[in-house]
Short mmCIF file of C-alpha atoms in Angstrom, two decimals:
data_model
loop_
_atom_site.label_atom_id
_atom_site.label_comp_id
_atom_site.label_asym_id
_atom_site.label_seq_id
_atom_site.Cartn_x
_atom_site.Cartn_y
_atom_site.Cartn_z
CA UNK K 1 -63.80 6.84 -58.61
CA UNK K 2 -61.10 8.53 -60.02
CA UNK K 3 -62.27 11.62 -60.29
CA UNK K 4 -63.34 11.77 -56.31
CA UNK K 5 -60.25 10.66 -55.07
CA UNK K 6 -58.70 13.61 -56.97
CA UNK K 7 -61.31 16.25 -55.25
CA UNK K 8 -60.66 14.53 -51.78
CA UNK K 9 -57.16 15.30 -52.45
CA UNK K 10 -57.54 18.53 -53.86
CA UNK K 11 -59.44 19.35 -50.46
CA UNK K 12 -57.31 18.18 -48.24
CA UNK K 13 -54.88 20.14 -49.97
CA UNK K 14 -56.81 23.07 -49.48
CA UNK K 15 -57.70 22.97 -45.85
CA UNK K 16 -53.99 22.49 -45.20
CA UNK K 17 -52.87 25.62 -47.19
CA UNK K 18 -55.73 27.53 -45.27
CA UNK K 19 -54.53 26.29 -42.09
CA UNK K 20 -50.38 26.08 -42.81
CA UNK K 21 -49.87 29.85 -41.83
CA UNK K 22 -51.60 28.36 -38.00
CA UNK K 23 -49.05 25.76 -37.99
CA UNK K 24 -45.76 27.24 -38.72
CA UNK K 25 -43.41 29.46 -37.09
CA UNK K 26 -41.62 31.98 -37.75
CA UNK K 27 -37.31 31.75 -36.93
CA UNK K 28 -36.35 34.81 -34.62
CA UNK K 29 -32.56 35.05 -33.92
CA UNK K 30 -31.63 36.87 -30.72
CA UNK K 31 -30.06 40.25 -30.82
CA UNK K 32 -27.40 40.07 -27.85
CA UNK K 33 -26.85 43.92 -28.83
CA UNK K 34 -30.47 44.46 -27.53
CA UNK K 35 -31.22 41.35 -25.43
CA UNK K 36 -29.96 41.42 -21.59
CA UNK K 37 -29.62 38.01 -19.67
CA UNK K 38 -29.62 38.70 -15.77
CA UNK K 39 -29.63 37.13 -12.45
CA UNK K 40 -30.33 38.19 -9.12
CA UNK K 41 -28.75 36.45 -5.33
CA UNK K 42 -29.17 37.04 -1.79
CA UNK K 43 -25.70 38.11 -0.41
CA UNK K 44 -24.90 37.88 3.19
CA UNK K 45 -28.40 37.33 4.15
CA UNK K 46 -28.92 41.07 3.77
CA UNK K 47 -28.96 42.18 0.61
CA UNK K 48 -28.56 41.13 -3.58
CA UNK K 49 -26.49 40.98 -5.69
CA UNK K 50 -27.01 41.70 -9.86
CA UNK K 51 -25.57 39.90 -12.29
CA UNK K 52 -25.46 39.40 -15.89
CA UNK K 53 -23.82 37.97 -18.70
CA UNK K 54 -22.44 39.39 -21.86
CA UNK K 55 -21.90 36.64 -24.60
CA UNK K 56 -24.98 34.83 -25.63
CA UNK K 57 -26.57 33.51 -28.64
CA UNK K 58 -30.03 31.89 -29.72
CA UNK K 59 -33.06 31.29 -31.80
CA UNK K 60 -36.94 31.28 -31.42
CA UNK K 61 -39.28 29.38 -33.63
CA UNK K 62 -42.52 31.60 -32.80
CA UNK K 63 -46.11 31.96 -33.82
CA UNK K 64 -48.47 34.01 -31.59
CA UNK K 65 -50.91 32.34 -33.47
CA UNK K 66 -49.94 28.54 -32.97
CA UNK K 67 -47.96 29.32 -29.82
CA UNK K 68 -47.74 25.67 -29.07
CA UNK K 69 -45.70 25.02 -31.72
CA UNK K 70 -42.80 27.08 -30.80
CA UNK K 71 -39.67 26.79 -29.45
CA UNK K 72 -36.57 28.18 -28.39
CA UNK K 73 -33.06 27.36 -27.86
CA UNK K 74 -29.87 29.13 -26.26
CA UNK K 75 -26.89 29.05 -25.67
CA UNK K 76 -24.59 31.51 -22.97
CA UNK K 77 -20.69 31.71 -22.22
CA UNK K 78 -19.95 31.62 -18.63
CA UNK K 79 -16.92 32.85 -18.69
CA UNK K 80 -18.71 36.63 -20.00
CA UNK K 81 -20.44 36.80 -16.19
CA UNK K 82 -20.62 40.41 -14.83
CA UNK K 83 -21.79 41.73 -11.08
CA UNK K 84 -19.60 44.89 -11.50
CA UNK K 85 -16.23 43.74 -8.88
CA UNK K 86 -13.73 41.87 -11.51
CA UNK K 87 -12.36 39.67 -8.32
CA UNK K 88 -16.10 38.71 -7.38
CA UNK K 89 -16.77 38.03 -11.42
CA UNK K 90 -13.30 35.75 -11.45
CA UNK K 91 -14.23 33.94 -7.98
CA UNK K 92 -17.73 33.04 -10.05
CA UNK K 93 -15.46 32.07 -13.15
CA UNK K 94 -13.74 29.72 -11.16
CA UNK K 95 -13.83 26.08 -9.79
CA UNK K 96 -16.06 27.05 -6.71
CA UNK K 97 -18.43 28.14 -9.05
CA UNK K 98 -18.92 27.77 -12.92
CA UNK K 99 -15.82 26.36 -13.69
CA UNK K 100 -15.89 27.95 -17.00
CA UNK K 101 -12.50 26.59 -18.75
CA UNK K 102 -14.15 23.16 -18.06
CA UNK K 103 -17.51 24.10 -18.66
CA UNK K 104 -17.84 27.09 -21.08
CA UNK K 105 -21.50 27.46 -21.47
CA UNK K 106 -24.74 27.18 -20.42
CA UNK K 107 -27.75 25.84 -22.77
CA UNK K 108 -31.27 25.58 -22.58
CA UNK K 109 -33.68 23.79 -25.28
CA UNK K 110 -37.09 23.75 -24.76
CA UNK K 111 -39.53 21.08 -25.05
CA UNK K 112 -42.95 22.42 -24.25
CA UNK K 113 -44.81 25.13 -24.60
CA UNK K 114 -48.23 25.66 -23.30
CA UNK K 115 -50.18 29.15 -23.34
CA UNK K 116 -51.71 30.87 -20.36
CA UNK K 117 -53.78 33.92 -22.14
CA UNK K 118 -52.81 36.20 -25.34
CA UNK K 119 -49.37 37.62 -24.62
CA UNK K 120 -47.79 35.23 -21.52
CA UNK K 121 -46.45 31.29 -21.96
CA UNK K 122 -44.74 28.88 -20.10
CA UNK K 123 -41.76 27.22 -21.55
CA UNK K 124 -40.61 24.09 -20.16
CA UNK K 125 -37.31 23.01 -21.28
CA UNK K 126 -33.54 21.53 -20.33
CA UNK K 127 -30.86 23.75 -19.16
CA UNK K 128 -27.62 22.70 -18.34
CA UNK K 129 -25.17 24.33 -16.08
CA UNK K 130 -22.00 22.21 -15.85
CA UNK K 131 -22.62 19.00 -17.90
CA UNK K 132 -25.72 18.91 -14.96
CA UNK K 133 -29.18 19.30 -16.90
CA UNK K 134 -32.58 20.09 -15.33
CA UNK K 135 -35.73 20.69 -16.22
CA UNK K 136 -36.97 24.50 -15.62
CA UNK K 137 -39.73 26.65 -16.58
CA UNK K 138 -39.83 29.76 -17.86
CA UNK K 139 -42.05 32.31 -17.59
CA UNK K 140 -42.41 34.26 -20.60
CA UNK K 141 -43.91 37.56 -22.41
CA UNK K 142 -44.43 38.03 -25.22
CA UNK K 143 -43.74 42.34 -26.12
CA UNK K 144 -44.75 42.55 -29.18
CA UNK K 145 -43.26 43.20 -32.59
CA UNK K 146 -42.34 45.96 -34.59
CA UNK K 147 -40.90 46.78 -38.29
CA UNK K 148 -37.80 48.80 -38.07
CA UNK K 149 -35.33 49.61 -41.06
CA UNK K 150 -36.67 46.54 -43.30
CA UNK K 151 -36.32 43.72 -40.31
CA UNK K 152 -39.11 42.62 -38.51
CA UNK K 153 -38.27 42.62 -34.47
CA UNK K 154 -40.08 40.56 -31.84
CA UNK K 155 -39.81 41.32 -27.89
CA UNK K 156 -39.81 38.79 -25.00
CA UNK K 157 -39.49 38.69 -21.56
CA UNK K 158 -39.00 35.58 -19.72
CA UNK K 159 -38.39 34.44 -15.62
CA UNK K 160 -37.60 31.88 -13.68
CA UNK K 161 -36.59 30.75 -10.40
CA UNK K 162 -33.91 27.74 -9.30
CA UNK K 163 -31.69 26.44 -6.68
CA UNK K 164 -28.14 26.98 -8.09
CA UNK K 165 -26.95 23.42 -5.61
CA UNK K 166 -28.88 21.92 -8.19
CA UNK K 167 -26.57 22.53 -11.37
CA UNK K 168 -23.50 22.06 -8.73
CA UNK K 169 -22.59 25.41 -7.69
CA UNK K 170 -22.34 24.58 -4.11
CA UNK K 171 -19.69 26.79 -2.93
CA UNK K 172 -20.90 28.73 0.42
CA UNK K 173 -19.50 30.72 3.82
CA UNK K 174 -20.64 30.63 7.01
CA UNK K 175 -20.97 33.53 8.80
CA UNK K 176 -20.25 34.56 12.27
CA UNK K 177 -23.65 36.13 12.96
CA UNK K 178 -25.31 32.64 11.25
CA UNK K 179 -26.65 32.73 7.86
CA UNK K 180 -24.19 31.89 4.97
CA UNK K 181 -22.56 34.37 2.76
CA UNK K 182 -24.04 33.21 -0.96
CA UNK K 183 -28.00 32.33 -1.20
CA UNK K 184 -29.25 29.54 -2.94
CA UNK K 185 -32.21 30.62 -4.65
CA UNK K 186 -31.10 32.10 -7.82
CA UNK K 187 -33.63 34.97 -10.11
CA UNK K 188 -33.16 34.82 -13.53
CA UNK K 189 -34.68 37.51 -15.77
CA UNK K 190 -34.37 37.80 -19.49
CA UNK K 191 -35.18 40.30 -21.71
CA UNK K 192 -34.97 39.29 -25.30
CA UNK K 193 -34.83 41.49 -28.55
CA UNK K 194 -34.79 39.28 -32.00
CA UNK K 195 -34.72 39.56 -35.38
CA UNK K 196 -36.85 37.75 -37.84
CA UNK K 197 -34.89 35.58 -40.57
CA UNK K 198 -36.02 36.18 -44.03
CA UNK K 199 -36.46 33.52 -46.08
#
């Protein structure tokens, strides 16, 4: 009796070593150096407006092998918002917008991923813009990854789509002709270089 409980248990053992390297991801930390979080906004009906911003920080728990077990979580100061005009960029900093000495950064945690084909996911997770949190999805890509001088880099590129009235960023103009001066549909695209941790 003894003796098969010990091969049961020596089997199970087995099959979960065999199977361990399915099951666990790796830890990627973002490189903001190489990593570019941008947005995109109508602007007087017309035309868009480009954004970015400049101080942001996170880390990916990835496996393209298990990608259902991965994850991701971020975290971006508001107050480092570009769109190239320093009097549009402080209008955004301010109360009518961010509000970023009251709220000085954005997060998002995931909490689901689910695969679509080889190299693309969705990522379902929490991001909050102003103590406000709502679910979003991101659309993401996975680039590849690459060994380059002794660290092991991993690519991403991830989209989405929201209503910025949602996280409370409400501030708008009419204008004259109709139409108002700030759209409401915001494009976010991220581009994400990161850098494996060794163990």
């Amino acid at each position: 009796m003894k003796t098969r409980f010990m091969k049961t248990n020596l089997l199970y053992t087995l099959l979960f070593l065999g199977f361990a390297p399915l099951l666990l991801a790796d830890t990627y930390e973002i490189d903001p150096v190489h990593s570019r979080v941008g947005f995109k906004i109508r602007h007087l009906v017309i035309s868009n407006v480009l954004g970015s911003f400049g101080d942001f920080e996170g880390t990916i728990e990835y496996n393209p092998k298990a990608v259902e077990k991965s994850s991701t979580k971020a975290e971006i100061k508001v107050a480092s918002i570009t769109t190239a005009n320093g009097k549009r960029d402080d209008h955004l900093r301010g109360d009518d917008f961010f509000s970023a000495q009251k709220f000085p950064a954005m997060k998002f945690v995931s909490k689901k991923v689910t695969s679509k084909n080889a190299d693309s996911f969705d990522v379902v997770g929490d991001l909050t813009i102003r103590d406000i949190t709502k679910p979003v999805t991101l659309a993401v890509t996975y680039g590849g990854s690459v060994n380059f001088a002794g660290d092991e880099k991993a690519g991403f590129l991830a989209t989405t789509t929201i209503n910025r009235k949602d996280f409370g960023l409400i501030w708008n103009k009419v204008l004259e002709a109709g139409g108002v001066a700030v759209g409401e549909t915001v494009q976010i695209e991220i581009e994400l270089e990161a850098t494996k941790k060794k163990v």
